[in-house]
XYZ file of N, CA and C in Angstrom:
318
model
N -9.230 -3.594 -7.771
C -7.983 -4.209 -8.163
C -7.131 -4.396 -6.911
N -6.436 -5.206 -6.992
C -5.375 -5.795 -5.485
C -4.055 -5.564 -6.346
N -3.109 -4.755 -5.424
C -1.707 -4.542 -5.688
C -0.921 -4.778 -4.847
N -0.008 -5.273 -5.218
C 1.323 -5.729 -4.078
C 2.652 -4.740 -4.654
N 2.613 -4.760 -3.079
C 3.802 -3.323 -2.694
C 5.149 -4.473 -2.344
N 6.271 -4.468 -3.086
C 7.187 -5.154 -2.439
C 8.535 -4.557 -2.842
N 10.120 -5.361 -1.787
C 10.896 -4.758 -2.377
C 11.906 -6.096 -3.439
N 12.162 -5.188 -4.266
C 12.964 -6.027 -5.853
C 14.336 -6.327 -4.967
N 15.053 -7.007 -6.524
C 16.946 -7.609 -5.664
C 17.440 -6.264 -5.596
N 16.871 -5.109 -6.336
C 17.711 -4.276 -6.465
C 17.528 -2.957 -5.247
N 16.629 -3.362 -4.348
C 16.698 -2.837 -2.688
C 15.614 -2.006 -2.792
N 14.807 -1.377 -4.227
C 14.018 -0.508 -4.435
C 12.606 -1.589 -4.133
N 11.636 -0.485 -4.169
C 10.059 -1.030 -3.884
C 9.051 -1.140 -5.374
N 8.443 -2.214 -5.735
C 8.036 -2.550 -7.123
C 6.164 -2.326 -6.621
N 5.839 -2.323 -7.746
C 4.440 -2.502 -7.761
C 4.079 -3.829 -8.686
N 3.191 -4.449 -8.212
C 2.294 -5.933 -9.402
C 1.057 -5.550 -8.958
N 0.494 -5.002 -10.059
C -0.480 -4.943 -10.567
C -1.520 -6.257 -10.489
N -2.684 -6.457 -10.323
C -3.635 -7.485 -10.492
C -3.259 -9.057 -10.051
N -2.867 -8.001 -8.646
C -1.670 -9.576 -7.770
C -3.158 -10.736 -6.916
N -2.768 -12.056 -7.196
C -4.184 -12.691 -6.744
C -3.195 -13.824 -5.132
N -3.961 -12.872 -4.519
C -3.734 -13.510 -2.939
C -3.820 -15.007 -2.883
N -2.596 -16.136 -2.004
C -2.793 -16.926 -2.131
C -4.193 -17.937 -1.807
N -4.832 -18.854 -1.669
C -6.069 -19.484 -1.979
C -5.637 -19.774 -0.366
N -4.863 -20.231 0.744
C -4.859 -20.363 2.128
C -5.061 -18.853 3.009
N -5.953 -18.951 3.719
C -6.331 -17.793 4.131
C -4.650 -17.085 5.121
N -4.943 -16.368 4.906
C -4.207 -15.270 5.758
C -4.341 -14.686 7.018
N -4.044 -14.999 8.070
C -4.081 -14.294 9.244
C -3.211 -12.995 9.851
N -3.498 -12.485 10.880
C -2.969 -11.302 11.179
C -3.708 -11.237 12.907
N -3.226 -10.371 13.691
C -3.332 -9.652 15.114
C -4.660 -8.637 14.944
N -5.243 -8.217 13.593
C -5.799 -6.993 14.143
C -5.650 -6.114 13.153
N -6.650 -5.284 12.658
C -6.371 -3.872 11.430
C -6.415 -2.550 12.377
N -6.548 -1.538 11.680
C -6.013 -0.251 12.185
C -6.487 0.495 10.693
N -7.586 1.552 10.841
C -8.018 2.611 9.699
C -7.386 3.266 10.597
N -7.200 4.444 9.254
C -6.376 5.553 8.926
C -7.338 6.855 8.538
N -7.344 7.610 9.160
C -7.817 9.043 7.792
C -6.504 9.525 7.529
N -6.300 10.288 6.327
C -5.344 11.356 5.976
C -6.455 12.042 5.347
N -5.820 13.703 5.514
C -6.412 14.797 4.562
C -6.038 15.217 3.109
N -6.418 15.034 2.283
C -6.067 15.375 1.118
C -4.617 16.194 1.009
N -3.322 16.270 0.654
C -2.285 16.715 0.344
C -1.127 16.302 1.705
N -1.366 15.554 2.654
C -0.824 14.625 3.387
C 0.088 13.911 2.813
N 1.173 13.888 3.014
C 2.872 13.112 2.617
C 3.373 12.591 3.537
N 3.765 11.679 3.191
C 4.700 10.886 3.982
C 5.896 10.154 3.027
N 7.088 10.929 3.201
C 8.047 10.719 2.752
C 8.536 9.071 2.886
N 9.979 8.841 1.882
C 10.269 7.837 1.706
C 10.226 6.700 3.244
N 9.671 5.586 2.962
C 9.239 4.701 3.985
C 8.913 3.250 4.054
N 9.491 2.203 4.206
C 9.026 1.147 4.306
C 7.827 0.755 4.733
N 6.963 -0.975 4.549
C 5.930 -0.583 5.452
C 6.160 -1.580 6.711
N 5.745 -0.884 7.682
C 5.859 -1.470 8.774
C 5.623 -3.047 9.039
N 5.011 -3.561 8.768
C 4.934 -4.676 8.538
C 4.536 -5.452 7.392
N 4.018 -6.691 6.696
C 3.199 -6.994 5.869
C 1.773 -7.029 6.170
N 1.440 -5.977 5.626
C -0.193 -6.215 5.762
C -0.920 -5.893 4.267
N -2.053 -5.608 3.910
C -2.885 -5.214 3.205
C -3.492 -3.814 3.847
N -3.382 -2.928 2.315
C -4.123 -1.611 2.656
C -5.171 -1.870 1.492
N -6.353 -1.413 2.362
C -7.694 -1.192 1.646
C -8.149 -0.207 1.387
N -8.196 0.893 0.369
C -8.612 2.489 0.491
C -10.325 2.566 0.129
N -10.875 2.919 1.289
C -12.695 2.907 1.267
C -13.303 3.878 0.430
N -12.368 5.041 0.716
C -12.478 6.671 -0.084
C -11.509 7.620 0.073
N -11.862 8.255 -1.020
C -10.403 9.448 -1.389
C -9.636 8.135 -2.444
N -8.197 8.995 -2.540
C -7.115 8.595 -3.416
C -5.772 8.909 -2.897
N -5.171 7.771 -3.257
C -3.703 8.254 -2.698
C -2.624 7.793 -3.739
N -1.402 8.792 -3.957
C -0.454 8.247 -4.794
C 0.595 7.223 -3.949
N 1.217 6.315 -4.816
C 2.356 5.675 -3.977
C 3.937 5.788 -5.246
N 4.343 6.671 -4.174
C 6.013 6.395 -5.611
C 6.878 5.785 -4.628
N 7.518 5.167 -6.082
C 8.287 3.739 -5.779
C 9.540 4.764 -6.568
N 10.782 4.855 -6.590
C 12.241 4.928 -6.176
C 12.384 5.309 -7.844
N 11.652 4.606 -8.877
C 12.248 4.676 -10.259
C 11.255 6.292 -10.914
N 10.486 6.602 -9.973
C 9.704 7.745 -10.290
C 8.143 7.272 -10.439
N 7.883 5.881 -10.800
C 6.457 5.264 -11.477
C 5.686 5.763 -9.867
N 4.583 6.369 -10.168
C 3.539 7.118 -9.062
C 2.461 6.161 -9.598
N 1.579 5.380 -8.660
C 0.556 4.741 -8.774
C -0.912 5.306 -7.951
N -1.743 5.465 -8.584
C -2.707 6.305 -7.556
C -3.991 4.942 -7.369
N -4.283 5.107 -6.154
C -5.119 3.813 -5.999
C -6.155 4.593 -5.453
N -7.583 3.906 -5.935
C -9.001 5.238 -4.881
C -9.532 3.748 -4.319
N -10.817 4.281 -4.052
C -11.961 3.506 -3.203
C -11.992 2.061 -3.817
N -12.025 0.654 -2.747
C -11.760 -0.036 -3.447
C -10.696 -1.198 -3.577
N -9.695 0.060 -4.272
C -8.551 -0.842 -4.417
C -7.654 -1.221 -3.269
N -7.186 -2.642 -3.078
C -6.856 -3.172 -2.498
C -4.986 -3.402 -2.661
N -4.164 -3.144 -1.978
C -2.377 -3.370 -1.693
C -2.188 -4.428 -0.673
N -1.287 -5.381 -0.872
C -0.196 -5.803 -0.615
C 0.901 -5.392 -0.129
N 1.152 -4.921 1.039
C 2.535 -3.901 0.989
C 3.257 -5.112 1.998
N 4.449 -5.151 1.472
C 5.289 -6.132 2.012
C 7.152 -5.447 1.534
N 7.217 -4.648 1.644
C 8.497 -3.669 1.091
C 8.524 -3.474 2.496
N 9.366 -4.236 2.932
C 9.810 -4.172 4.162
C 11.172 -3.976 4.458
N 12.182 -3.806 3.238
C 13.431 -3.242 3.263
C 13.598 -2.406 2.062
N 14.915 -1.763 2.251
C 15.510 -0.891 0.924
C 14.558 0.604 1.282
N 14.935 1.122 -0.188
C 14.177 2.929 0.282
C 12.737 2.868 0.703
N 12.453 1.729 0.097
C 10.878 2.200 0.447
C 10.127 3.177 -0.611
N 8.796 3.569 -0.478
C 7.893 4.455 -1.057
C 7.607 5.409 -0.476
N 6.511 6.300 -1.046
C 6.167 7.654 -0.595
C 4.636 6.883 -0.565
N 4.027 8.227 -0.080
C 2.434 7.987 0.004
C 2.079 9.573 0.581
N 1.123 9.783 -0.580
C 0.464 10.987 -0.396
C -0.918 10.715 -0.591
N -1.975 11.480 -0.239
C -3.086 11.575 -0.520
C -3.478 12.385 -1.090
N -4.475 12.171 -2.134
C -4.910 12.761 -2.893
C -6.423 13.275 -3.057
N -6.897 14.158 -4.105
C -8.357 14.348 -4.666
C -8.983 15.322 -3.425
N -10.390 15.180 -3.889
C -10.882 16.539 -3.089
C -11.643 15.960 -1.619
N -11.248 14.623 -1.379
C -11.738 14.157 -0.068
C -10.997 13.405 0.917
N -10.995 13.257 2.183
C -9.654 12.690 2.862
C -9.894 11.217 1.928
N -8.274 10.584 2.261
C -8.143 9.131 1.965
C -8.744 8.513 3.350
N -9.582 7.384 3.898
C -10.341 6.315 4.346
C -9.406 5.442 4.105
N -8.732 4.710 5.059
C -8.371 3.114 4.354
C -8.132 2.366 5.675
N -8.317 1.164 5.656
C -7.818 -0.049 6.494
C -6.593 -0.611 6.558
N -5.760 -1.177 7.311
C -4.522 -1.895 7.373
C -4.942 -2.989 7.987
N -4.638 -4.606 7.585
C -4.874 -5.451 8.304
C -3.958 -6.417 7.667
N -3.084 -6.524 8.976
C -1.628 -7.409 9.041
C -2.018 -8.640 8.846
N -0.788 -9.289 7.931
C -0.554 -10.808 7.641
C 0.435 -11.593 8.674
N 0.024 -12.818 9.131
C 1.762 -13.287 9.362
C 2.313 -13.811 8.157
């Protein structure tokens, strides 16, 4: 599943569910994987740029400002483009590090 991370009028960060990337390809500079270890936090945070996160393995939660915690595993594919307002959290989860890719859009 592909999810987009963005921020609403109301300055907070939303989730869309079963978001379908536009049909013109997308470019970017370059990706960047990540490990985290299982119980790894990272407090409230924008994301640095617009890119796409890809999680290969493990699980990670993402809370968004209204409390809704979304856990995404192997696979699933984000949109993160919440590039203002509070931002989200991101923890990792389950009994194996989170694996994932970042690879920026312009």
């Amino acid at each position: 599943m592909i999810y987009r991370l963005y921020t609403g009028e109301d300055g907070q960060s939303h989730m869309e569910e079963n978001y379908k990337p536009p049909q013109d390809v997308e470019k970017g500079p370059g990706l960047t994987w990540r490990r985290h270890e299982s119980g790894d936090f990272i407090d409230w945070h924008i994301a640095p740029r617009k890119q796409y996160l890809i999680t290969l393995s493990g699980q990670v939660e993402i809370g968004l400002g209204d409390g809704t915690v979304y856990t995404l595993g192997a696979g699933d594919a984000m949109l993160a483009e919440d590039l203002t307002g509070k931002g989200h959290t991101t923890r990792a989860v389950g009994s194996e590090p989170r694996i994932s890719v970042a690879i920026p859009v312009d």
